């Protein structure tokens, strides 16, 4: 068995649809014409909705994005976004020719929020601006399209708040995956929690271990899409029917199991169920001695794969058949520890059992790997890394004993992450993902890496979306709220503001007590209007619910600083600093410049200098160093240094959305009107939005967006 999923404790757009372009094809069969007719009808109903896109169309047509993209591409040779735009422009031409509406009215009537962008698209498609339609018709020239239209992009003007949002969220939380609805893949499967039928309730760890072993072995098979344990755990005591759960998880098959241990005997019952009909396709009872537990786990996985005709490659079979240990006593101790590891408050107890398992079998790589991962979490966000040596030792031992074990590779990657040697960490994560393409654990760390440690907006969003495909949770769950939060943040960083706002709202609806989700929502819903007062009001409401929340207090301090209310900013910052000081937490160092300015305004010069010094030390080492240092030197009036770092910032790649708003940071007020500064900001914005379009196209082609 392999640990492949994170526990819920650790990790845990919709507008109305429109349609696609209809083309007449003499050799098309009736079903194709019917499909295109349906799509066109949906388009015509929804032309005014600016935010209507591929996702909304897929939902309206009851199709997955990937299937819709492939089918439309096959029938029309265009992408779905191009076809949607094409239908908008065709309808615009009709309105311009037959109605009395002006260009601006028509652009909004067909779903273009920006008249200038409508004119640009119209000119590219027809070869002349929309204002010339009447003249050409009067002269007898029949307008005809000359090109497929570009894809629509919403240009969003954001306010001051955005410059700090993504960095704050990323440093404050463990990144979690977001859930999004897609139609199930052909060979998609979920393993429901097994039932313990033993008279002894303490045997639940063994039954849980058998369940997760089944899940993990199936995850090794690339031909399968396997839902994570965190997703199915929500249904342990659920009374929902199988078809309902199948719809929520978007899978075609379920595995149900029950087992018991009687002395040295294990009795396991397994059933394969068709999700949509609740029809039992296959069932088998396994009777094995405890010493044969590994053979039992392998046999179950292979039987299931055979029943749904999933091809198992030789390498995948080799991974499935590899025993984690030959010592059943050591494995039993490991399973007990692993069951506690799944409960975030019992990490110390888990370590004790893992070490007992290692003492029983000193070559137990899986136990070493999970011990290292536990130590990583015990030190997370701590100023003093008490377990750095433990992490180094256990990760090295795991990798030495089994260099192809995903847990060994993840443990080694975490070792390098703690050392801030992030370039060394990525190859280990990539190798782990190749060995286990359905691993939520690995996808989680990859998304986290490309957000916090080595910012790459494209990869952060891609891995967050990929994680959402294997880590789908049920409704009304805290975990689902966490998943939506992560996807909202990833979408925000890539410039998909409207989509990010929708997922932030969903996150709050699923998990109203999550302060971070509430903060993200508060920022996003007011960001277009740059309404600091409304944002402050929302955050104040959050603070009333969680008076001890130092994170919210820090955000209130920031908002007051932005509003130039330094007395209030000092009050909230002091509250935040008192709590984090007592807890010995060293976080949010990127906020120390603002804190220093507030203390300076209040006359606490000595304390202010300490915060400026701490900020400078952090900025020098940060992956965002040029932006942070530009703000630092702006405060001290060193314009030459500001421009030097802004020039270096402009040369970087993989901008996050907040990078486009450097000019809006209050501390930059002294330099924002300098012509060179304006030129640099324009270059940064152009580069970001070009990358945004490339990300959108790439993810659509992969069926992820």
XYZ file of C-alpha atoms in Angstrom:
705
model
C 0.000 0.000 0.000
C 1.127 3.547 -0.690
C 0.078 6.761 0.938
C -0.988 8.868 -2.029
C -3.555 11.331 -0.753
C -3.509 14.223 1.635
C -5.910 14.281 4.539
C -8.724 16.773 4.547
C -7.052 18.399 7.525
C -3.885 19.083 5.576
C -4.942 19.830 2.049
C -7.908 19.978 1.751
C -18.831 30.108 -13.681
C -21.597 29.771 -13.931
C -23.589 32.311 -16.010
C -26.151 31.366 -18.621
C -24.974 29.368 -21.635
C -24.519 30.392 -25.245
C -23.720 28.371 -28.288
C -21.444 27.735 -31.162
C -21.354 28.575 -34.797
C -23.492 26.541 -37.226
C -22.036 25.645 -40.579
C -23.769 23.861 -43.419
C -21.943 20.751 -44.475
C -23.339 18.812 -47.411
C -21.729 15.608 -46.264
C -22.648 16.030 -42.562
C -24.804 13.339 -41.081
C -28.107 14.253 -39.345
C -26.739 13.809 -35.837
C -23.965 16.322 -36.503
C -26.416 18.867 -37.931
C -28.699 18.339 -34.966
C -25.803 18.898 -32.577
C -24.828 22.142 -34.308
C -28.469 23.275 -34.409
C -28.721 22.771 -30.657
C -25.544 24.722 -30.026
C -26.639 27.604 -32.244
C -29.977 27.829 -30.458
C -28.200 28.102 -27.115
C -25.907 30.823 -28.462
C -28.803 32.905 -29.692
C -30.489 32.728 -26.282
C -27.399 33.936 -24.479
C -25.669 36.455 -26.731
C -26.036 39.358 -24.260
C -24.152 37.548 -21.489
C -20.560 38.765 -21.632
C -19.187 36.115 -19.277
C -20.724 33.217 -21.131
C -17.966 30.934 -22.420
C -16.812 27.396 -22.943
C -17.646 26.160 -19.443
C -21.179 27.512 -19.578
C -21.765 26.044 -23.027
C -20.469 22.647 -21.918
C -22.812 22.697 -18.936
C -25.788 23.689 -21.072
C -25.028 20.901 -23.530
C -24.431 18.379 -20.729
C -20.922 17.695 -22.027
C -17.436 17.881 -20.590
C -15.262 20.747 -21.794
C -12.834 18.347 -23.426
C -15.545 16.495 -25.362
C -17.131 19.764 -26.458
C -13.798 21.171 -27.614
C -12.966 18.044 -29.606
C -16.352 17.750 -31.265
C -16.606 21.414 -32.211
C -13.055 21.391 -33.532
C -13.832 18.355 -35.667
C -17.030 19.812 -37.128
C -16.031 23.456 -37.573
C -12.198 23.553 -37.522
C -12.449 26.305 -34.898
C -12.106 26.478 -31.140
C -15.265 26.883 -29.076
C -14.249 30.402 -28.015
C -13.712 31.403 -31.629
C -17.085 30.013 -32.604
C -18.826 31.822 -29.776
C -17.202 35.076 -30.860
C -18.045 34.359 -34.480
C -21.712 33.950 -33.612
C -21.590 37.218 -31.655
C -20.090 39.029 -34.638
C -22.568 37.542 -37.107
C -25.436 38.690 -34.911
C -23.775 42.118 -34.577
C -23.629 42.436 -38.355
C -27.311 41.582 -38.583
C -28.225 44.210 -35.979
C -26.087 46.866 -37.632
C -27.759 46.198 -40.977
C -31.370 45.877 -39.828
C -31.748 47.928 -36.637
C -31.261 51.549 -35.655
C -28.844 50.733 -32.798
C -25.441 52.399 -32.767
C -22.109 50.555 -32.495
C -21.932 50.823 -28.700
C -25.471 49.526 -28.252
C -24.831 46.616 -30.596
C -21.572 45.667 -28.889
C -23.326 45.279 -25.545
C -26.313 43.582 -27.121
C -24.069 40.769 -28.373
C -22.033 40.374 -25.185
C -18.994 42.619 -25.623
C -18.338 44.560 -22.428
C -15.838 46.823 -24.188
C -16.912 48.737 -27.305
C -13.302 49.275 -28.360
C -12.616 45.551 -28.166
C -15.790 44.857 -30.150
C -14.593 47.234 -32.880
C -11.199 45.493 -32.929
C -12.764 42.011 -33.249
C -15.264 43.181 -35.868
C -12.519 44.743 -37.998
C -10.364 41.602 -37.793
C -13.298 39.387 -38.774
C -14.915 41.485 -41.546
C -11.962 43.630 -42.661
C -13.603 46.983 -41.845
C -14.963 48.696 -38.705
C -18.622 48.319 -37.696
C -19.247 52.009 -38.362
C -18.871 51.381 -42.106
C -21.620 48.757 -42.389
C -24.253 51.285 -43.508
C -21.974 52.843 -46.106
C -21.046 49.499 -47.614
C -24.653 48.343 -47.740
C -25.650 51.591 -49.417
C -22.971 51.046 -52.045
C -24.099 47.473 -52.681
C -21.051 45.776 -51.172
C -22.030 42.533 -49.435
C -20.120 42.202 -46.122
C -18.316 38.892 -45.791
C -16.034 37.576 -43.049
C -12.340 37.265 -43.793
C -11.037 35.576 -40.629
C -11.999 33.655 -37.538
C -12.491 36.080 -34.637
C -10.015 36.287 -31.786
C -11.006 34.924 -28.429
C -12.728 37.348 -26.065
C -10.748 38.616 -23.140
C -12.245 40.551 -20.279
C -10.087 43.531 -19.388
C -10.499 44.218 -15.709
C -9.362 47.425 -14.039
C -8.344 46.591 -10.480
C -7.628 48.785 -7.492
C -4.918 49.079 -4.905
C -5.826 46.018 -2.900
C -4.720 43.480 -5.469
C -0.998 44.158 -5.131
C -0.785 42.149 -1.904
C -3.630 39.681 -2.162
C -2.117 36.601 -3.772
C 1.149 36.750 -1.851
C -0.713 36.966 1.459
C -3.005 34.052 0.742
C -0.152 31.906 -0.491
C 1.965 32.396 2.614
C -0.930 31.984 5.017
C -2.373 28.608 4.086
C -1.610 25.185 2.761
C -2.821 25.176 -0.779
C -5.784 23.001 -1.415
C -7.355 21.742 -4.607
C -10.557 23.152 -6.027
C -13.491 21.088 -7.167
C -15.067 21.722 -10.565
C -17.845 19.865 -12.335
C -16.920 17.809 -15.386
C -18.605 14.903 -17.030
C -17.034 11.610 -16.001
C -14.343 9.953 -18.018
C -15.059 6.536 -19.448
C -12.938 4.702 -16.882
C -13.426 6.905 -13.850
C -13.758 5.238 -10.495
C -14.144 6.043 -6.802
C -13.401 3.742 -3.872
C -15.961 4.325 -1.143
C -14.877 3.917 2.508
C -14.820 0.244 3.438
C -16.983 -0.886 6.350
C -15.403 -2.558 9.353
C -17.495 -5.635 10.158
C -15.146 -6.898 12.867
C -16.479 -7.227 16.392
C -13.357 -5.362 17.464
C -13.731 -1.675 16.507
C -9.982 -1.145 16.846
C -9.551 -3.073 13.599
C -10.864 -0.056 11.670
C -7.265 0.956 10.868
C -6.798 -2.342 8.995
C -9.999 -1.962 6.981
C -9.100 1.647 6.183
C -5.660 0.421 5.125
C -7.179 -2.136 2.762
C -9.409 0.540 1.283
C -6.544 2.953 0.704
C -4.326 0.179 -0.667
C -7.030 -0.599 -3.221
C -7.321 3.068 -4.127
C -3.559 3.600 -4.360
C -2.950 0.543 -6.498
C -5.671 1.719 -8.873
C -4.037 5.149 -8.973
C -0.927 3.591 -10.463
C -2.965 2.742 -13.577
C -2.839 5.691 -15.949
C -5.828 4.410 -17.924
C -8.014 5.127 -14.905
C -9.198 8.371 -13.385
C -9.300 7.644 -9.654
C -10.970 9.965 -7.165
C -9.026 10.722 -3.987
C -9.699 9.449 -0.487
C -10.500 12.948 0.775
C -13.347 13.045 -1.734
C -14.876 9.680 -0.903
C -14.360 9.995 2.855
C -17.250 12.452 2.888
C -19.597 9.572 2.106
C -18.530 7.266 4.931
C -21.835 7.678 6.758
C -23.861 9.165 3.919
C -27.403 8.046 3.144
C -27.179 9.306 -0.439
C -27.916 6.943 -3.304
C -25.114 5.741 -5.575
C -26.378 7.648 -8.676
C -26.449 10.872 -6.652
C -22.913 10.348 -5.367
C -21.805 9.402 -8.869
C -23.102 12.694 -10.208
C -21.376 14.669 -7.452
C -18.038 12.909 -7.960
C -18.399 12.540 -11.746
C -17.417 8.912 -11.924
C -18.776 5.945 -13.841
C -17.865 3.238 -11.331
C -17.773 2.710 -7.599
C -15.978 0.169 -5.453
C -17.741 -0.792 -2.255
C -16.043 -2.963 0.311
C -16.431 -4.444 3.751
C -14.068 -6.528 5.777
C -13.237 -8.076 9.085
C -10.315 -9.641 10.837
C -10.904 -12.858 12.747
C -7.755 -14.024 14.459
C -5.145 -14.298 11.724
C -7.756 -14.362 8.960
C -8.930 -11.460 6.780
C -12.311 -11.619 5.066
C -12.882 -8.948 2.411
C -15.978 -8.402 0.243
C -15.596 -6.225 -2.871
C -18.294 -5.012 -5.273
C -18.009 -3.083 -8.550
C -21.051 -0.859 -9.172
C -22.158 1.166 -12.180
C -22.661 4.702 -10.862
C -25.522 5.904 -13.045
C -27.788 2.902 -12.469
C -26.595 1.486 -9.122
C -26.271 -1.831 -10.979
C -23.859 -4.341 -9.438
C -21.481 -5.460 -12.170
C -19.179 -7.780 -10.252
C -18.595 -9.019 -6.721
C -16.031 -11.225 -5.056
C -15.198 -12.435 -1.572
C -11.551 -12.824 -0.574
C -10.357 -14.980 2.341
C -6.693 -14.632 3.200
C -4.367 -15.026 6.128
C -2.956 -11.797 7.540
C 0.494 -12.672 6.223
C -0.916 -12.616 2.677
C -2.290 -9.076 2.930
C -0.056 -7.753 0.135
C -1.144 -10.409 -2.341
C -4.738 -9.627 -1.392
C -4.300 -5.917 -2.143
C -2.671 -6.618 -5.495
C -5.299 -9.138 -6.533
C -8.175 -6.788 -5.711
C -6.733 -3.962 -7.821
C -6.011 -6.202 -10.796
C -9.461 -7.819 -10.642
C -11.151 -4.411 -10.675
C -9.023 -3.148 -13.557
C -9.804 -6.287 -15.561
C -13.543 -5.920 -14.964
C -13.640 -2.416 -16.433
C -11.090 -3.322 -19.124
C -8.391 -0.892 -18.036
C -5.003 -1.690 -19.522
C -2.209 -2.156 -16.982
C 1.253 -1.551 -18.418
C 4.205 -3.716 -17.329
C 5.673 -0.843 -15.302
C 2.337 -0.183 -13.614
C 1.949 -3.855 -12.771
C 5.454 -3.836 -11.315
C 4.539 -0.923 -9.031
C 1.319 -2.607 -7.935
C 3.057 -5.890 -7.167
C 5.863 -4.290 -5.156
C 5.410 -4.996 -1.444
C 6.164 -2.057 0.870
C 7.689 -4.493 3.371
C 7.922 -8.236 3.890
C 7.263 -7.893 7.620
C 3.533 -8.023 8.395
C 4.108 -6.813 11.969
C 5.916 -3.727 10.697
C 3.149 -3.167 8.176
C 0.485 -3.449 10.870
C 2.284 -0.806 12.930
C 2.566 1.377 9.850
C -1.170 1.096 9.128
C -1.962 2.184 12.685
C 0.343 5.185 12.333
C -0.978 6.001 8.905
C -4.533 6.052 10.253
C -3.421 8.594 12.882
C -1.499 10.620 10.280
C -4.839 11.093 8.576
C -5.998 12.897 11.717
C -4.063 16.156 11.828
C -4.064 16.448 15.629
C -2.275 13.127 16.136
C 1.022 13.654 14.314
C 3.176 12.850 17.341
C 1.377 9.535 17.870
C 1.751 8.719 14.182
C 5.527 9.285 14.378
C 5.813 6.928 17.357
C 4.117 4.121 15.424
C 6.106 4.795 12.246
C 9.334 4.535 14.231
C 8.179 1.251 15.767
C 7.492 -0.035 12.255
C 11.005 1.020 11.206
C 12.503 -0.699 14.241
C 10.681 -3.870 13.201
C 11.864 -3.515 9.584
C 14.823 -1.105 9.153
C 14.354 -1.280 5.349
C 10.746 -0.035 5.376
C 11.007 2.878 2.902
C 7.332 3.840 3.080
C 7.494 4.308 6.851
C 10.623 6.471 6.490
C 8.957 8.568 3.790
C 5.802 9.275 5.768
C 7.814 10.043 8.898
C 9.698 12.695 6.917
C 6.434 14.190 5.642
C 5.055 14.366 9.199
C 8.158 16.261 10.326
C 7.689 18.710 7.453
C 4.212 19.545 8.712
C 5.286 19.803 12.326
C 7.720 22.578 11.348
C 5.506 24.387 8.870
C 5.238 28.127 9.685
C 7.526 27.784 12.700
C 10.298 30.341 13.113
C 12.682 27.703 14.414
C 12.736 24.556 12.283
C 13.120 22.010 15.065
C 12.810 18.965 12.823
C 15.008 19.934 9.862
C 17.535 17.231 10.720
C 14.779 14.649 11.161
C 13.347 15.559 7.767
C 16.786 15.239 6.199
C 17.491 11.862 7.799
C 14.182 10.166 7.071
C 13.886 11.520 3.529
C 17.415 10.324 2.705
C 16.690 6.878 4.136
C 13.421 6.586 2.214
C 15.052 7.576 -1.072
C 18.017 5.278 -0.526
C 15.768 2.307 0.185
C 13.260 2.971 -2.634
C 14.053 5.744 -5.138
C 10.852 4.984 -7.081
C 8.426 5.287 -4.177
C 6.255 8.441 -4.487
C 6.495 9.095 -0.739
C 10.301 8.900 -0.900
C 10.361 11.385 -3.764
C 7.902 13.760 -2.094
C 9.858 13.613 1.176
C 13.093 14.522 -0.622
C 11.352 17.361 -2.451
C 10.121 18.723 0.887
C 13.658 18.529 2.266
C 14.860 20.776 -0.575
C 11.855 23.069 -0.136
C 12.741 23.668 3.516
C 16.291 24.469 2.409
C 14.765 26.870 -0.200
C 16.546 24.948 -2.934
C 13.405 24.766 -5.033
C 15.016 23.932 -8.362
C 16.238 20.705 -6.804
C 12.767 19.872 -5.470
C 10.825 19.892 -8.751
C 12.446 16.880 -10.466
C 11.508 14.695 -7.502
C 7.881 15.819 -7.669
C 7.733 15.344 -11.431
C 9.113 11.824 -11.108
C 6.603 11.034 -8.362
C 3.760 12.243 -10.587
C 4.981 10.128 -13.482
C 4.943 7.063 -11.223
C 1.509 7.911 -9.833
C -0.365 10.255 -12.218
C -3.483 10.267 -10.017
C -1.698 11.217 -6.802
C -3.446 14.091 -5.051
C -0.482 14.373 -2.685
C 1.983 15.032 -5.515
C -0.347 17.354 -7.442
C -0.921 19.327 -4.257
C 2.778 19.919 -3.709
C 3.365 20.783 -7.376
C 0.626 23.418 -7.310
C 2.005 24.755 -4.033
C 5.529 24.878 -5.420
C 4.548 26.856 -8.512
C 2.612 29.338 -6.404
C 4.756 29.974 -3.343
C 8.288 28.861 -4.106
C 8.842 29.317 -7.844
C 5.910 31.377 -9.168
C 4.597 30.185 -12.511
C 0.987 31.173 -13.133
C 0.456 28.681 -15.955
C 1.746 25.673 -14.046
C 0.068 26.714 -10.792
C -3.314 26.873 -12.510
C -2.726 23.694 -14.528
C -1.784 21.600 -11.486
C -4.644 23.084 -9.456
C -7.066 22.107 -12.214
C -5.529 18.653 -12.597
C -5.838 18.146 -8.867
C -9.499 19.083 -9.096
C -10.025 16.172 -11.479
C -8.860 13.585 -8.947
C -9.823 15.319 -5.702
C -13.533 15.990 -6.094
C -15.469 16.356 -2.879
C -19.123 16.295 -2.003
C -21.405 19.205 -1.392
C -21.733 20.800 2.048
C -18.176 19.925 3.033
C -15.333 21.971 4.472
C -12.961 20.254 2.089
C -14.955 21.383 -0.933
C -14.786 24.949 0.343
C -11.011 24.636 0.631
C -10.800 23.250 -2.891
C -12.787 26.176 -4.286
C -10.532 28.572 -2.384
C -7.395 27.219 -4.015
C -8.841 27.270 -7.509
C -10.072 30.811 -6.944
C -6.563 31.874 -5.996
C -4.999 30.105 -8.988
C -7.511 31.699 -11.376
C -6.880 35.108 -9.816
C -3.135 34.822 -10.288
C -3.626 34.043 -13.987
C -5.997 36.970 -14.502
C -9.331 35.106 -14.619
C -10.910 37.570 -12.197
C -14.593 36.847 -12.776
C -14.083 33.109 -12.463
C -11.938 33.614 -9.362
C -14.704 35.693 -7.789
C -17.294 32.994 -8.424
C -15.159 30.299 -6.799
C -14.375 32.547 -3.825
C -18.111 33.010 -3.276
C -18.638 29.259 -3.551
C -15.853 28.629 -1.063
C -17.578 30.829 1.495
C -20.949 29.177 0.869
C -19.465 25.725 1.529
C -17.343 26.785 4.458
C -18.721 29.997 6.043
C -16.273 29.768 8.978
C -13.146 29.848 6.803
C -11.652 33.293 7.402
C -9.250 33.070 4.469
C -12.053 32.284 2.040
C -14.013 35.192 3.469
C -11.072 37.533 2.993
C -10.477 36.475 -0.589
C -14.152 36.983 -1.351
C -14.113 40.408 0.341
C -11.256 41.541 -1.861
C -12.518 40.104 -5.120
C -16.127 41.290 -4.999
C -15.029 44.915 -4.490
C -11.832 44.911 -6.500
C -13.333 46.166 -9.750
C -14.805 49.205 -8.032
C -11.697 49.826 -5.934
C -14.048 50.217 -2.982
C -11.822 50.135 0.101
C -14.636 51.161 2.420
C -16.789 48.207 1.353
C -13.839 45.845 1.694
C -13.086 47.188 5.159
C -16.710 46.668 6.174
C -16.650 43.042 5.040
C -13.350 42.312 6.783
C -14.596 43.982 9.969
C -17.565 41.603 9.906
C -15.161 38.676 9.655
C -13.157 40.003 12.593
C -16.300 40.138 14.740
C -16.798 36.417 14.131
C -13.174 35.610 14.919
C -11.913 38.193 17.420
C -8.730 36.236 18.049
C -7.848 35.846 14.398
C -4.439 37.439 13.942
C -4.620 36.947 10.182
C -7.793 39.037 9.896
C -6.348 41.648 12.250
C -3.349 41.960 9.931
C -5.666 42.460 6.951
C -7.624 45.141 8.837
C -4.346 46.886 9.573
C -3.486 46.771 5.879
C -6.848 48.217 4.791
C -6.570 51.046 7.326
C -3.035 51.750 6.079
C -4.298 51.941 2.492
C -7.002 54.374 3.641
C -4.354 56.473 5.428
C -6.023 55.800 8.802
C -2.760 55.215 10.658
C -4.238 55.228 14.161
C -6.548 52.323 13.322
C -3.820 50.605 11.308
C -1.532 50.735 14.348
C -4.269 49.251 16.572
C -4.852 46.243 14.310
C -1.205 45.683 13.428
C -0.278 45.666 17.117
C -2.954 43.068 17.802
C -1.592 40.917 14.988
C 2.002 41.303 16.182
C 1.174 40.495 19.797
C -0.431 37.186 18.822
C 2.199 36.063 16.303
C 4.976 37.075 18.686
C 3.521 34.945 21.454
C 3.138 32.028 19.043
C 6.661 32.554 17.637
C 5.337 32.634 14.094
C 7.452 34.258 11.416
C 4.973 34.966 8.628
C 3.809 37.838 6.402
C 7.253 39.464 6.362
C 6.276 41.071 3.071
C 3.874 43.233 5.133
C 6.634 44.653 7.336
C 7.154 47.687 5.067
C 3.557 48.783 5.675
C 3.888 48.056 9.396
C 7.103 50.059 9.528
C 5.453 53.013 7.786
C 2.556 52.941 10.268
C 4.933 52.826 13.251
C 6.919 55.662 11.692
C 3.744 57.746 11.341
C 2.955 57.077 15.004
C 6.393 58.278 16.087
C 7.867 54.884 16.981
C 11.033 55.424 14.958
C 13.145 52.678 16.493
C 10.484 50.007 16.012
C 9.843 51.251 12.470
C 13.501 50.811 11.569
C 13.398 47.224 12.818
C 10.462 46.443 10.560
C 12.152 48.129 7.590
C 15.264 46.042 8.235
C 13.237 42.814 8.475
C 11.390 43.672 5.269
C 14.637 44.383 3.406
C 16.146 41.073 4.542
C 13.033 39.233 3.372
C 12.858 41.124 0.069
C 16.488 40.332 -0.753
C 15.709 36.603 -0.606
C 12.152 36.628 -1.934
C 11.101 35.295 -5.328
C 9.305 38.644 -5.663
C 12.478 40.533 -4.786
C 12.478 43.184 -7.536
C 8.915 44.346 -6.865
C 9.411 44.305 -3.094
C 12.736 46.130 -3.324
C 11.287 48.728 -5.701
C 8.646 49.536 -3.059
C 11.307 49.617 -0.342
C 13.456 52.142 -2.193
C 10.367 54.164 -3.175
C 9.621 54.720 0.497
C 13.136 56.007 1.098
C 13.057 58.238 -1.989
C 15.765 56.404 -3.955
C 14.242 56.789 -7.433
C 17.327 55.437 -9.168
C 17.097 52.135 -7.252
C 13.352 51.972 -7.851
C 13.781 52.181 -11.603
C 16.670 49.719 -11.548
C 14.505 47.053 -9.887
C 11.471 47.843 -12.036
C 13.569 47.301 -15.165
C 14.717 43.946 -13.788
C 11.126 43.058 -12.882
C 9.999 43.729 -16.452
C 12.550 41.215 -17.754
C 11.057 38.389 -15.694
C 8.549 35.832 -16.944
C 5.544 34.144 -15.364
C 4.032 37.256 -13.831
C 1.269 36.911 -11.310
C -1.694 39.229 -11.721
C -0.635 41.415 -8.794
C 2.550 42.303 -10.659
C 0.508 44.305 -13.168
C -0.562 46.739 -10.455
C 2.746 47.893 -9.036
C 1.824 51.475 -9.848
C -1.238 51.288 -7.584
C 0.720 50.566 -4.400
C 0.534 53.782 -2.282
C 4.238 53.757 -1.549
C 4.883 54.133 -5.297
C 3.033 57.465 -5.524
C 6.276 59.433 -5.899
C 7.377 57.526 -9.018
C 4.178 56.489 -10.790
C 4.124 59.582 -13.037
C 7.713 59.163 -14.242
C 7.582 58.370 -18.000
C 10.002 55.434 -17.746
C 7.969 53.936 -14.896
C 4.800 54.199 -16.994
C 6.562 52.519 -19.921
C 7.755 49.649 -17.730
C 4.284 49.105 -16.259
C 2.805 49.062 -19.753
C 5.371 46.434 -20.781
C 4.558 44.312 -17.719
C 0.818 44.527 -18.422
C 1.243 43.617 -22.083
C 3.431 40.640 -21.238
C 0.997 39.418 -18.576
C -2.095 39.572 -20.796
C -0.292 37.900 -23.673
C 0.650 35.095 -21.291
C -2.942 35.020 -20.029
C -4.203 34.323 -23.549
C -1.608 31.597 -24.055
C -2.550 29.961 -20.736
C -6.225 30.028 -21.666
C -5.602 28.463 -25.051
C -3.292 25.774 -23.646
C -5.685 24.774 -20.877
C -8.632 24.660 -23.266
C -6.704 22.393 -25.601
C -5.949 20.087 -22.673
C -9.599 20.100 -21.615
C -8.769 21.604 -18.224
C -10.414 25.008 -18.541
